[in-house]
Amino acid sequence: MPQSYEYDVLIIGSGAAGLTVALNLPEHLRVCVISKAEISSGATLWAQGGIAAVLDDTDSVENHIQDTLNAGGGLCHEDAVRFTVEHSKESIRWLIDSGVKFTRQDDGEDYHLTREGGHSHRRIIHAADATGHAVSTTLADQARARPNIDLKAGRVAVDLITNRKLALPGNRCVGAYILNLEDNHVELFRARFTVIATGGASKAYRYTTNPDGASGDGIAMAWRAGCRVSNMEFNQFHPTCLYHPHAKSFLITEAVRGEGGVLRLPDGSRFMDRFDDRAELAPRDIVARAIDHEMKRLGADHLYLDISHKPADFIKQHFPTIYEKCLGFGIDITRESIPVVPAAHYTCGGVVSDERARTDVNQLYVVGEAAFTGLHGANRMASNSLLECLVYGRAAAQDIARREADIPPPPSAPDWDESQVRDSDEDVIISHNWDELRHFMWDYVGIVRTTKRLQRAKHRVDLLSREISEFYSNYRVSNDLIELRNLVTVSDLIICSALQRRESRGLHYTLDYPGLLNDAQDTLLVPTNYRTPTP
């Protein structure tokens, strides 16, 4: 029989955002953290560059705020930017107190700060070039040591449970149905509070720097539960993903350019100064479009990122992970350029939330890449994402702690019903639809868009949505089916958002509307089951 669980707080996702929430909750609360694979297996683990924060006397909160606003293409919410930056230093201090070993200067006294695109100062604190690994593993170890936190790996969320689904009054989330990948049974998790920390949706694209689990699960589940989403058209493409037939989803951190790396054409010439005065230190959207433009102009499969002019010891010290990874593919970055190509990297839009990480559904929170806080605007500035996870994760935990005495236990809910479905004998449909989706999203909804391409993508996603809905209704759920269902939902949200934006702003660039509108507005999508949230 499938298991049934009850907790005070259910956290879906075990990256920096989810674990930050768990570790900042009062220890008398019973907390469960759900992870698709191992606890330290999400996007956080692979983050290389670092975390942006005001840590140097020559820097200031106002500088960081202004840099973020400049990068965001006029769509950042200044109150969200200020809230995030003003809490940056204390969030980094919390990580240090939790045991994260950041890289120090050669004298061992101060922490080494690097600079990345869009930043006017050195403010990126890092652990060599594997910051995400240091943060993820440290927080996971801390969570394992907490007796009130249950870590349940090998589970994928199917859908949220709300009062409406239970035919009860009110607009409250009371848990989720979760597929146990070990026995393929759907388990019931009831909770007083539920937190979405599932990451982004870059697996909607053919090429991505993200791990396999980045299938937009939380965004899709929240949309189905009645939450608004915003700015889904702003998909950040990392300019420099390692181009090699055997290298899967390995990005070359922006810090390589921050430390002097230059982009080159196949003939060895530089080109970024023709696109922006900041050259290699321009924001990511500009760099990605420049690379995409040059690749298409030349008919090239990839371009090159070169830092070999720096001393070999400097490269090995600052980028040991990249050096070893490339060397494993026969590329010595101390002597030769790195072949690179842009790849889908970060979902700037997401589920609408406030400064306490609350969504439109009561007792449902969202933190990290799945959330739309207003911080990133039309283009995320480098290394603000992990900071957002920390600041809003801590804010969500504080809000739950403040409210928990007033929230009653969750109501009873039925077990998942498998009596009307059967095992699939047509899994080829799932794999075919998965490939089709990711190909047309890459071709039609990629770095450069047109209205005709977007309309073609909309037509295809509508067909896929009907096919998958029928498949979902008749067969037992599987991880692949759940992810495909969610990716189709999120892809539709991306396409609808992109069709609404009739201008080129930030990460959304369309040949049909190359200019900017005078009035910068968020793209807001409202589900048919939306209800105005209660205070």
PDB file of C-alpha atoms in Angstrom, residues 152-403:
ATOM      1  CA  LYS A 152      13.204  11.903   1.269  1.00  0.00           C
ATOM      2  CA  ALA A 153      15.095  11.324  -1.988  1.00  0.00           C
ATOM      3  CA  GLY A 154      13.916   9.531  -5.107  1.00  0.00           C
ATOM      4  CA  ARG A 155      10.506  11.205  -5.139  1.00  0.00           C
ATOM      5  CA  VAL A 156       8.855  13.508  -7.663  1.00  0.00           C
ATOM      6  CA  ALA A 157       5.808  15.695  -7.002  1.00  0.00           C
ATOM      7  CA  VAL A 158       2.744  14.899  -9.101  1.00  0.00           C
ATOM      8  CA  ASP A 159       0.378  17.682  -8.032  1.00  0.00           C
ATOM      9  CA  LEU A 160      -0.515  19.957  -5.147  1.00  0.00           C
ATOM     10  CA  ILE A 161      -3.553  19.252  -2.989  1.00  0.00           C
ATOM     11  CA  THR A 162      -5.826  22.215  -2.327  1.00  0.00           C
ATOM     12  CA  ASN A 163      -9.104  22.755  -0.507  1.00  0.00           C
ATOM     13  CA  ARG A 164     -10.754  23.230  -3.886  1.00  0.00           C
ATOM     14  CA  LYS A 165      -9.678  19.761  -5.047  1.00  0.00           C
ATOM     15  CA  LEU A 166     -11.085  18.350  -1.817  1.00  0.00           C
ATOM     16  CA  ALA A 167     -14.387  20.248  -2.300  1.00  0.00           C
ATOM     17  CA  LEU A 168     -13.713  22.229   0.875  1.00  0.00           C
ATOM     18  CA  PRO A 169     -14.199  25.966   1.375  1.00  0.00           C
ATOM     19  CA  GLY A 170     -11.241  28.322   1.167  1.00  0.00           C
ATOM     20  CA  ASN A 171      -8.169  28.665  -1.032  1.00  0.00           C
ATOM     21  CA  ARG A 172      -5.550  26.688   0.866  1.00  0.00           C
ATOM     22  CA  CYS A 173      -2.781  24.272  -0.099  1.00  0.00           C
ATOM     23  CA  VAL A 174      -2.707  21.255   2.212  1.00  0.00           C
ATOM     24  CA  GLY A 175       0.068  19.115   0.726  1.00  0.00           C
ATOM     25  CA  ALA A 176       0.918  17.169  -2.407  1.00  0.00           C
ATOM     26  CA  TYR A 177       0.786  13.804  -4.102  1.00  0.00           C
ATOM     27  CA  ILE A 178       4.324  12.470  -4.507  1.00  0.00           C
ATOM     28  CA  LEU A 179       5.531   9.600  -6.706  1.00  0.00           C
ATOM     29  CA  ASN A 180       7.996   7.277  -4.974  1.00  0.00           C
ATOM     30  CA  LEU A 181      10.407   6.338  -7.763  1.00  0.00           C
ATOM     31  CA  GLU A 182      11.560   3.215  -5.931  1.00  0.00           C
ATOM     32  CA  ASP A 183       8.209   1.403  -5.920  1.00  0.00           C
ATOM     33  CA  ASN A 184       6.317   3.581  -8.456  1.00  0.00           C
ATOM     34  CA  HIS A 185       3.459   4.278  -6.060  1.00  0.00           C
ATOM     35  CA  VAL A 186       2.013   7.730  -5.424  1.00  0.00           C
ATOM     36  CA  GLU A 187       2.187   8.742  -1.768  1.00  0.00           C
ATOM     37  CA  LEU A 188       0.050  11.264   0.098  1.00  0.00           C
ATOM     38  CA  PHE A 189       1.890  14.076   1.883  1.00  0.00           C
ATOM     39  CA  ARG A 190      -0.328  16.389   3.939  1.00  0.00           C
ATOM     40  CA  ALA A 191       1.125  19.535   5.484  1.00  0.00           C
ATOM     41  CA  ARG A 192       0.091  22.787   7.118  1.00  0.00           C
ATOM     42  CA  PHE A 193       2.527  24.671   4.873  1.00  0.00           C
ATOM     43  CA  THR A 194       3.920  23.687   1.479  1.00  0.00           C
ATOM     44  CA  VAL A 195       6.998  25.273  -0.143  1.00  0.00           C
ATOM     45  CA  ILE A 196       7.820  24.990  -3.845  1.00  0.00           C
ATOM     46  CA  ALA A 197      11.591  25.035  -4.356  1.00  0.00           C
ATOM     47  CA  THR A 198      11.778  22.999  -7.560  1.00  0.00           C
ATOM     48  CA  GLY A 199      13.991  25.241  -9.703  1.00  0.00           C
ATOM     49  CA  GLY A 200      13.460  26.369 -13.268  1.00  0.00           C
ATOM     50  CA  ALA A 201      12.305  24.969 -16.595  1.00  0.00           C
ATOM     51  CA  SER A 202      15.361  25.027 -18.859  1.00  0.00           C
ATOM     52  CA  LYS A 203      14.844  21.371 -19.834  1.00  0.00           C
ATOM     53  CA  ALA A 204      12.150  22.715 -22.151  1.00  0.00           C
ATOM     54  CA  TYR A 205      15.057  23.509 -24.473  1.00  0.00           C
ATOM     55  CA  ARG A 206      17.255  21.200 -26.505  1.00  0.00           C
ATOM     56  CA  TYR A 207      20.506  22.630 -25.124  1.00  0.00           C
ATOM     57  CA  THR A 208      20.725  23.537 -21.461  1.00  0.00           C
ATOM     58  CA  THR A 209      23.239  23.866 -18.656  1.00  0.00           C
ATOM     59  CA  ASN A 210      20.690  22.515 -16.165  1.00  0.00           C
ATOM     60  CA  PRO A 211      20.485  19.036 -14.626  1.00  0.00           C
ATOM     61  CA  ASP A 212      17.783  16.655 -15.845  1.00  0.00           C
ATOM     62  CA  GLY A 213      15.332  17.585 -13.090  1.00  0.00           C
ATOM     63  CA  ALA A 214      14.831  21.192 -14.268  1.00  0.00           C
ATOM     64  CA  SER A 215      11.447  20.472 -15.841  1.00  0.00           C
ATOM     65  CA  GLY A 216       9.384  23.316 -14.404  1.00  0.00           C
ATOM     66  CA  ASP A 217       7.454  21.051 -12.034  1.00  0.00           C
ATOM     67  CA  GLY A 218       6.749  23.651  -9.353  1.00  0.00           C
ATOM     68  CA  ILE A 219       5.696  26.349 -11.816  1.00  0.00           C
ATOM     69  CA  ALA A 220       3.315  23.964 -13.589  1.00  0.00           C
ATOM     70  CA  MET A 221       1.827  22.620 -10.343  1.00  0.00           C
ATOM     71  CA  ALA A 222       1.302  26.123  -8.951  1.00  0.00           C
ATOM     72  CA  TRP A 223      -0.372  27.232 -12.210  1.00  0.00           C
ATOM     73  CA  ARG A 224      -2.752  24.267 -12.054  1.00  0.00           C
ATOM     74  CA  ALA A 225      -3.469  25.114  -8.396  1.00  0.00           C
ATOM     75  CA  GLY A 226      -4.534  28.669  -9.287  1.00  0.00           C
ATOM     76  CA  CYS A 227      -1.344  30.748  -8.984  1.00  0.00           C
ATOM     77  CA  ARG A 228      -0.479  33.547 -11.383  1.00  0.00           C
ATOM     78  CA  VAL A 229       2.832  33.441 -13.226  1.00  0.00           C
ATOM     79  CA  SER A 230       4.803  36.357 -14.617  1.00  0.00           C
ATOM     80  CA  ASN A 231       7.533  37.131 -17.165  1.00  0.00           C
ATOM     81  CA  MET A 232       7.921  33.580 -18.421  1.00  0.00           C
ATOM     82  CA  GLU A 233       9.242  34.862 -21.766  1.00  0.00           C
ATOM     83  CA  PHE A 234      12.551  35.807 -20.142  1.00  0.00           C
ATOM     84  CA  ASN A 235      14.649  32.658 -20.475  1.00  0.00           C
ATOM     85  CA  GLN A 236      18.303  33.344 -19.853  1.00  0.00           C
ATOM     86  CA  PHE A 237      20.699  31.571 -22.170  1.00  0.00           C
ATOM     87  CA  HIS A 238      24.140  31.190 -20.654  1.00  0.00           C
ATOM     88  CA  PRO A 239      26.577  32.413 -23.306  1.00  0.00           C
ATOM     89  CA  THR A 240      29.243  29.813 -22.660  1.00  0.00           C
ATOM     90  CA  CYS A 241      28.391  26.142 -22.321  1.00  0.00           C
ATOM     91  CA  LEU A 242      31.222  23.725 -23.141  1.00  0.00           C
ATOM     92  CA  TYR A 243      30.823  22.463 -26.699  1.00  0.00           C
ATOM     93  CA  HIS A 244      31.939  18.840 -26.918  1.00  0.00           C
ATOM     94  CA  PRO A 245      30.080  15.707 -28.064  1.00  0.00           C
ATOM     95  CA  HIS A 246      30.638  14.030 -24.693  1.00  0.00           C
ATOM     96  CA  ALA A 247      30.174  17.051 -22.427  1.00  0.00           C
ATOM     97  CA  LYS A 248      26.609  17.225 -21.110  1.00  0.00           C
ATOM     98  CA  SER A 249      25.325  20.470 -19.592  1.00  0.00           C
ATOM     99  CA  PHE A 250      28.702  21.787 -18.419  1.00  0.00           C
ATOM    100  CA  LEU A 251      28.785  25.570 -18.273  1.00  0.00           C
ATOM    101  CA  ILE A 252      31.869  27.752 -18.258  1.00  0.00           C
ATOM    102  CA  THR A 253      31.282  30.271 -15.496  1.00  0.00           C
ATOM    103  CA  GLU A 254      30.962  33.957 -16.279  1.00  0.00           C
ATOM    104  CA  ALA A 255      33.808  34.506 -13.833  1.00  0.00           C
ATOM    105  CA  VAL A 256      36.203  33.318 -16.581  1.00  0.00           C
ATOM    106  CA  ARG A 257      35.295  36.460 -18.521  1.00  0.00           C
ATOM    107  CA  GLY A 258      35.343  38.445 -15.294  1.00  0.00           C
ATOM    108  CA  GLU A 259      38.958  37.414 -14.786  1.00  0.00           C
ATOM    109  CA  GLY A 260      40.030  38.377 -18.297  1.00  0.00           C
ATOM    110  CA  GLY A 261      38.753  35.639 -20.605  1.00  0.00           C
ATOM    111  CA  VAL A 262      37.969  36.832 -24.147  1.00  0.00           C
ATOM    112  CA  LEU A 263      35.592  35.499 -26.774  1.00  0.00           C
ATOM    113  CA  ARG A 264      37.047  34.668 -30.166  1.00  0.00           C
ATOM    114  CA  LEU A 265      35.846  33.679 -33.617  1.00  0.00           C
ATOM    115  CA  PRO A 266      37.263  30.546 -35.299  1.00  0.00           C
ATOM    116  CA  ASP A 267      39.984  32.728 -36.890  1.00  0.00           C
ATOM    117  CA  GLY A 268      41.087  33.898 -33.436  1.00  0.00           C
ATOM    118  CA  SER A 269      39.748  37.459 -33.682  1.00  0.00           C
ATOM    119  CA  ARG A 270      37.718  39.136 -30.935  1.00  0.00           C
ATOM    120  CA  PHE A 271      34.216  40.411 -31.676  1.00  0.00           C
ATOM    121  CA  MET A 272      32.369  41.474 -28.504  1.00  0.00           C
ATOM    122  CA  ASP A 273      33.546  45.099 -28.739  1.00  0.00           C
ATOM    123  CA  ARG A 274      31.437  45.387 -31.915  1.00  0.00           C
ATOM    124  CA  PHE A 275      28.281  44.603 -29.935  1.00  0.00           C
ATOM    125  CA  ASP A 276      28.795  46.441 -26.637  1.00  0.00           C
ATOM    126  CA  ASP A 277      31.278  48.886 -25.097  1.00  0.00           C
ATOM    127  CA  ARG A 278      31.628  46.522 -22.128  1.00  0.00           C
ATOM    128  CA  ALA A 279      32.765  43.750 -24.475  1.00  0.00           C
ATOM    129  CA  GLU A 280      33.017  40.423 -22.590  1.00  0.00           C
ATOM    130  CA  LEU A 281      31.646  42.034 -19.414  1.00  0.00           C
ATOM    131  CA  ALA A 282      28.314  42.953 -21.003  1.00  0.00           C
ATOM    132  CA  PRO A 283      25.179  41.323 -19.496  1.00  0.00           C
ATOM    133  CA  ARG A 284      24.502  37.753 -20.509  1.00  0.00           C
ATOM    134  CA  ASP A 285      21.674  38.462 -22.942  1.00  0.00           C
ATOM    135  CA  ILE A 286      23.892  40.728 -25.016  1.00  0.00           C
ATOM    136  CA  VAL A 287      26.762  38.233 -24.991  1.00  0.00           C
ATOM    137  CA  ALA A 288      24.489  35.298 -25.861  1.00  0.00           C
ATOM    138  CA  ARG A 289      22.888  37.169 -28.781  1.00  0.00           C
ATOM    139  CA  ALA A 290      26.303  38.234 -30.052  1.00  0.00           C
ATOM    140  CA  ILE A 291      27.562  34.649 -30.039  1.00  0.00           C
ATOM    141  CA  ASP A 292      24.328  33.433 -31.650  1.00  0.00           C
ATOM    142  CA  HIS A 293      24.633  36.143 -34.327  1.00  0.00           C
ATOM    143  CA  GLU A 294      28.239  35.292 -35.155  1.00  0.00           C
ATOM    144  CA  MET A 295      27.556  31.551 -35.238  1.00  0.00           C
ATOM    145  CA  LYS A 296      24.688  32.048 -37.691  1.00  0.00           C
ATOM    146  CA  ARG A 297      26.659  34.559 -39.776  1.00  0.00           C
ATOM    147  CA  LEU A 298      29.605  32.171 -40.099  1.00  0.00           C
ATOM    148  CA  GLY A 299      27.647  28.909 -40.122  1.00  0.00           C
ATOM    149  CA  ALA A 300      29.706  27.816 -37.110  1.00  0.00           C
ATOM    150  CA  ASP A 301      28.662  25.186 -34.568  1.00  0.00           C
ATOM    151  CA  HIS A 302      30.501  26.990 -31.776  1.00  0.00           C
ATOM    152  CA  LEU A 303      32.897  29.813 -30.917  1.00  0.00           C
ATOM    153  CA  TYR A 304      35.758  30.064 -28.411  1.00  0.00           C
ATOM    154  CA  LEU A 305      36.461  31.464 -24.949  1.00  0.00           C
ATOM    155  CA  ASP A 306      40.153  32.099 -24.331  1.00  0.00           C
ATOM    156  CA  ILE A 307      41.888  32.671 -21.008  1.00  0.00           C
ATOM    157  CA  SER A 308      45.176  31.014 -21.989  1.00  0.00           C
ATOM    158  CA  HIS A 309      46.966  34.393 -21.932  1.00  0.00           C
ATOM    159  CA  LYS A 310      46.745  34.286 -18.121  1.00  0.00           C
ATOM    160  CA  PRO A 311      49.446  32.441 -16.111  1.00  0.00           C
ATOM    161  CA  ALA A 312      48.786  28.713 -15.835  1.00  0.00           C
ATOM    162  CA  ASP A 313      48.957  28.794 -12.037  1.00  0.00           C
ATOM    163  CA  PHE A 314      46.357  31.588 -11.957  1.00  0.00           C
ATOM    164  CA  ILE A 315      43.973  29.542 -14.120  1.00  0.00           C
ATOM    165  CA  LYS A 316      44.395  26.361 -12.075  1.00  0.00           C
ATOM    166  CA  GLN A 317      43.913  28.239  -8.812  1.00  0.00           C
ATOM    167  CA  HIS A 318      40.815  30.174  -9.837  1.00  0.00           C
ATOM    168  CA  PHE A 319      39.141  27.581 -12.065  1.00  0.00           C
ATOM    169  CA  PRO A 320      40.255  24.131 -10.920  1.00  0.00           C
ATOM    170  CA  THR A 321      36.958  22.405 -11.762  1.00  0.00           C
ATOM    171  CA  ILE A 322      36.808  23.853 -15.273  1.00  0.00           C
ATOM    172  CA  TYR A 323      40.481  23.099 -15.844  1.00  0.00           C
ATOM    173  CA  GLU A 324      40.105  19.439 -14.827  1.00  0.00           C
ATOM    174  CA  LYS A 325      36.826  18.976 -16.692  1.00  0.00           C
ATOM    175  CA  CYS A 326      38.195  20.402 -19.940  1.00  0.00           C
ATOM    176  CA  LEU A 327      41.442  18.478 -19.563  1.00  0.00           C
ATOM    177  CA  GLY A 328      39.365  15.317 -19.361  1.00  0.00           C
ATOM    178  CA  PHE A 329      38.100  16.127 -22.854  1.00  0.00           C
ATOM    179  CA  GLY A 330      41.600  16.837 -24.130  1.00  0.00           C
ATOM    180  CA  ILE A 331      41.381  20.633 -23.821  1.00  0.00           C
ATOM    181  CA  ASP A 332      44.174  22.329 -21.859  1.00  0.00           C
ATOM    182  CA  ILE A 333      42.702  25.758 -21.083  1.00  0.00           C
ATOM    183  CA  THR A 334      46.105  27.078 -19.984  1.00  0.00           C
ATOM    184  CA  ARG A 335      47.275  26.675 -23.585  1.00  0.00           C
ATOM    185  CA  GLU A 336      44.195  26.716 -25.836  1.00  0.00           C
ATOM    186  CA  SER A 337      40.726  28.210 -26.149  1.00  0.00           C
ATOM    187  CA  ILE A 338      37.554  26.560 -24.858  1.00  0.00           C
ATOM    188  CA  PRO A 339      34.901  25.708 -27.475  1.00  0.00           C
ATOM    189  CA  VAL A 340      31.593  27.194 -26.301  1.00  0.00           C
ATOM    190  CA  VAL A 341      27.946  27.540 -27.346  1.00  0.00           C
ATOM    191  CA  PRO A 342      24.967  29.288 -25.676  1.00  0.00           C
ATOM    192  CA  ALA A 343      22.505  27.101 -23.753  1.00  0.00           C
ATOM    193  CA  ALA A 344      19.275  27.605 -21.809  1.00  0.00           C
ATOM    194  CA  HIS A 345      20.311  28.393 -18.275  1.00  0.00           C
ATOM    195  CA  TYR A 346      17.853  30.263 -16.068  1.00  0.00           C
ATOM    196  CA  THR A 347      14.115  30.930 -15.872  1.00  0.00           C
ATOM    197  CA  CYS A 348      13.755  34.589 -14.856  1.00  0.00           C
ATOM    198  CA  GLY A 349       9.969  34.468 -14.575  1.00  0.00           C
ATOM    199  CA  GLY A 350       7.928  32.170 -12.394  1.00  0.00           C
ATOM    200  CA  VAL A 351       5.192  31.921  -9.802  1.00  0.00           C
ATOM    201  CA  VAL A 352       4.174  35.336  -8.493  1.00  0.00           C
ATOM    202  CA  SER A 353       5.251  35.818  -4.865  1.00  0.00           C
ATOM    203  CA  ASP A 354       5.764  38.594  -2.336  1.00  0.00           C
ATOM    204  CA  GLU A 355       8.634  39.499   0.012  1.00  0.00           C
ATOM    205  CA  ARG A 356       7.589  36.694   2.348  1.00  0.00           C
ATOM    206  CA  ALA A 357       7.602  34.184  -0.563  1.00  0.00           C
ATOM    207  CA  ARG A 358       3.822  33.750  -0.377  1.00  0.00           C
ATOM    208  CA  THR A 359       1.896  32.777  -3.517  1.00  0.00           C
ATOM    209  CA  ASP A 360      -1.747  33.364  -4.503  1.00  0.00           C
ATOM    210  CA  VAL A 361      -2.787  30.156  -2.690  1.00  0.00           C
ATOM    211  CA  ASN A 362      -2.848  30.294   1.095  1.00  0.00           C
ATOM    212  CA  GLN A 363      -0.104  28.390   2.924  1.00  0.00           C
ATOM    213  CA  LEU A 364       1.735  27.809  -0.367  1.00  0.00           C
ATOM    214  CA  TYR A 365       5.165  29.415  -0.702  1.00  0.00           C
ATOM    215  CA  VAL A 366       7.644  29.520  -3.585  1.00  0.00           C
ATOM    216  CA  VAL A 367      11.381  30.206  -3.356  1.00  0.00           C
ATOM    217  CA  GLY A 368      14.321  30.174  -5.752  1.00  0.00           C
ATOM    218  CA  GLU A 369      14.192  29.883  -9.516  1.00  0.00           C
ATOM    219  CA  ALA A 370      10.550  28.778  -9.574  1.00  0.00           C
ATOM    220  CA  ALA A 371       9.528  32.137  -8.087  1.00  0.00           C
ATOM    221  CA  PHE A 372       8.848  35.521  -9.617  1.00  0.00           C
ATOM    222  CA  THR A 373       9.904  38.002  -6.950  1.00  0.00           C
ATOM    223  CA  GLY A 374      10.600  40.945  -9.262  1.00  0.00           C
ATOM    224  CA  LEU A 375      14.340  40.798  -8.567  1.00  0.00           C
ATOM    225  CA  HIS A 376      15.579  39.796 -12.026  1.00  0.00           C
ATOM    226  CA  GLY A 377      13.342  41.814 -14.319  1.00  0.00           C
ATOM    227  CA  ALA A 378      14.000  41.143 -17.989  1.00  0.00           C
ATOM    228  CA  ASN A 379      17.492  39.763 -17.401  1.00  0.00           C
ATOM    229  CA  ARG A 380      19.055  38.151 -14.334  1.00  0.00           C
ATOM    230  CA  MET A 381      22.382  39.644 -13.336  1.00  0.00           C
ATOM    231  CA  ALA A 382      25.098  37.084 -12.666  1.00  0.00           C
ATOM    232  CA  SER A 383      25.207  35.507  -9.191  1.00  0.00           C
ATOM    233  CA  ASN A 384      22.033  37.184  -7.935  1.00  0.00           C
ATOM    234  CA  SER A 385      20.171  33.851  -8.149  1.00  0.00           C
ATOM    235  CA  LEU A 386      21.781  32.035  -5.219  1.00  0.00           C
ATOM    236  CA  LEU A 387      21.408  35.230  -3.211  1.00  0.00           C
ATOM    237  CA  GLU A 388      17.676  35.219  -4.005  1.00  0.00           C
ATOM    238  CA  CYS A 389      17.443  31.604  -2.774  1.00  0.00           C
ATOM    239  CA  LEU A 390      19.014  32.560   0.547  1.00  0.00           C
ATOM    240  CA  VAL A 391      17.164  35.818   1.179  1.00  0.00           C
ATOM    241  CA  TYR A 392      13.695  34.580   0.244  1.00  0.00           C
ATOM    242  CA  GLY A 393      14.268  31.148   1.781  1.00  0.00           C
ATOM    243  CA  ARG A 394      14.998  32.815   5.110  1.00  0.00           C
ATOM    244  CA  ALA A 395      12.017  35.150   4.649  1.00  0.00           C
ATOM    245  CA  ALA A 396       9.674  32.211   3.990  1.00  0.00           C
ATOM    246  CA  ALA A 397      10.923  30.390   7.102  1.00  0.00           C
ATOM    247  CA  GLN A 398      10.409  33.503   9.230  1.00  0.00           C
ATOM    248  CA  ASP A 399       6.864  33.966   7.909  1.00  0.00           C
ATOM    249  CA  ILE A 400       5.968  30.317   8.562  1.00  0.00           C
ATOM    250  CA  ALA A 401       7.405  30.571  12.075  1.00  0.00           C
ATOM    251  CA  ARG A 402       5.332  33.688  12.725  1.00  0.00           C
ATOM    252  CA  ARG A 403       2.092  32.124  11.473  1.00  0.00           C
TER     253      ARG A 403
END
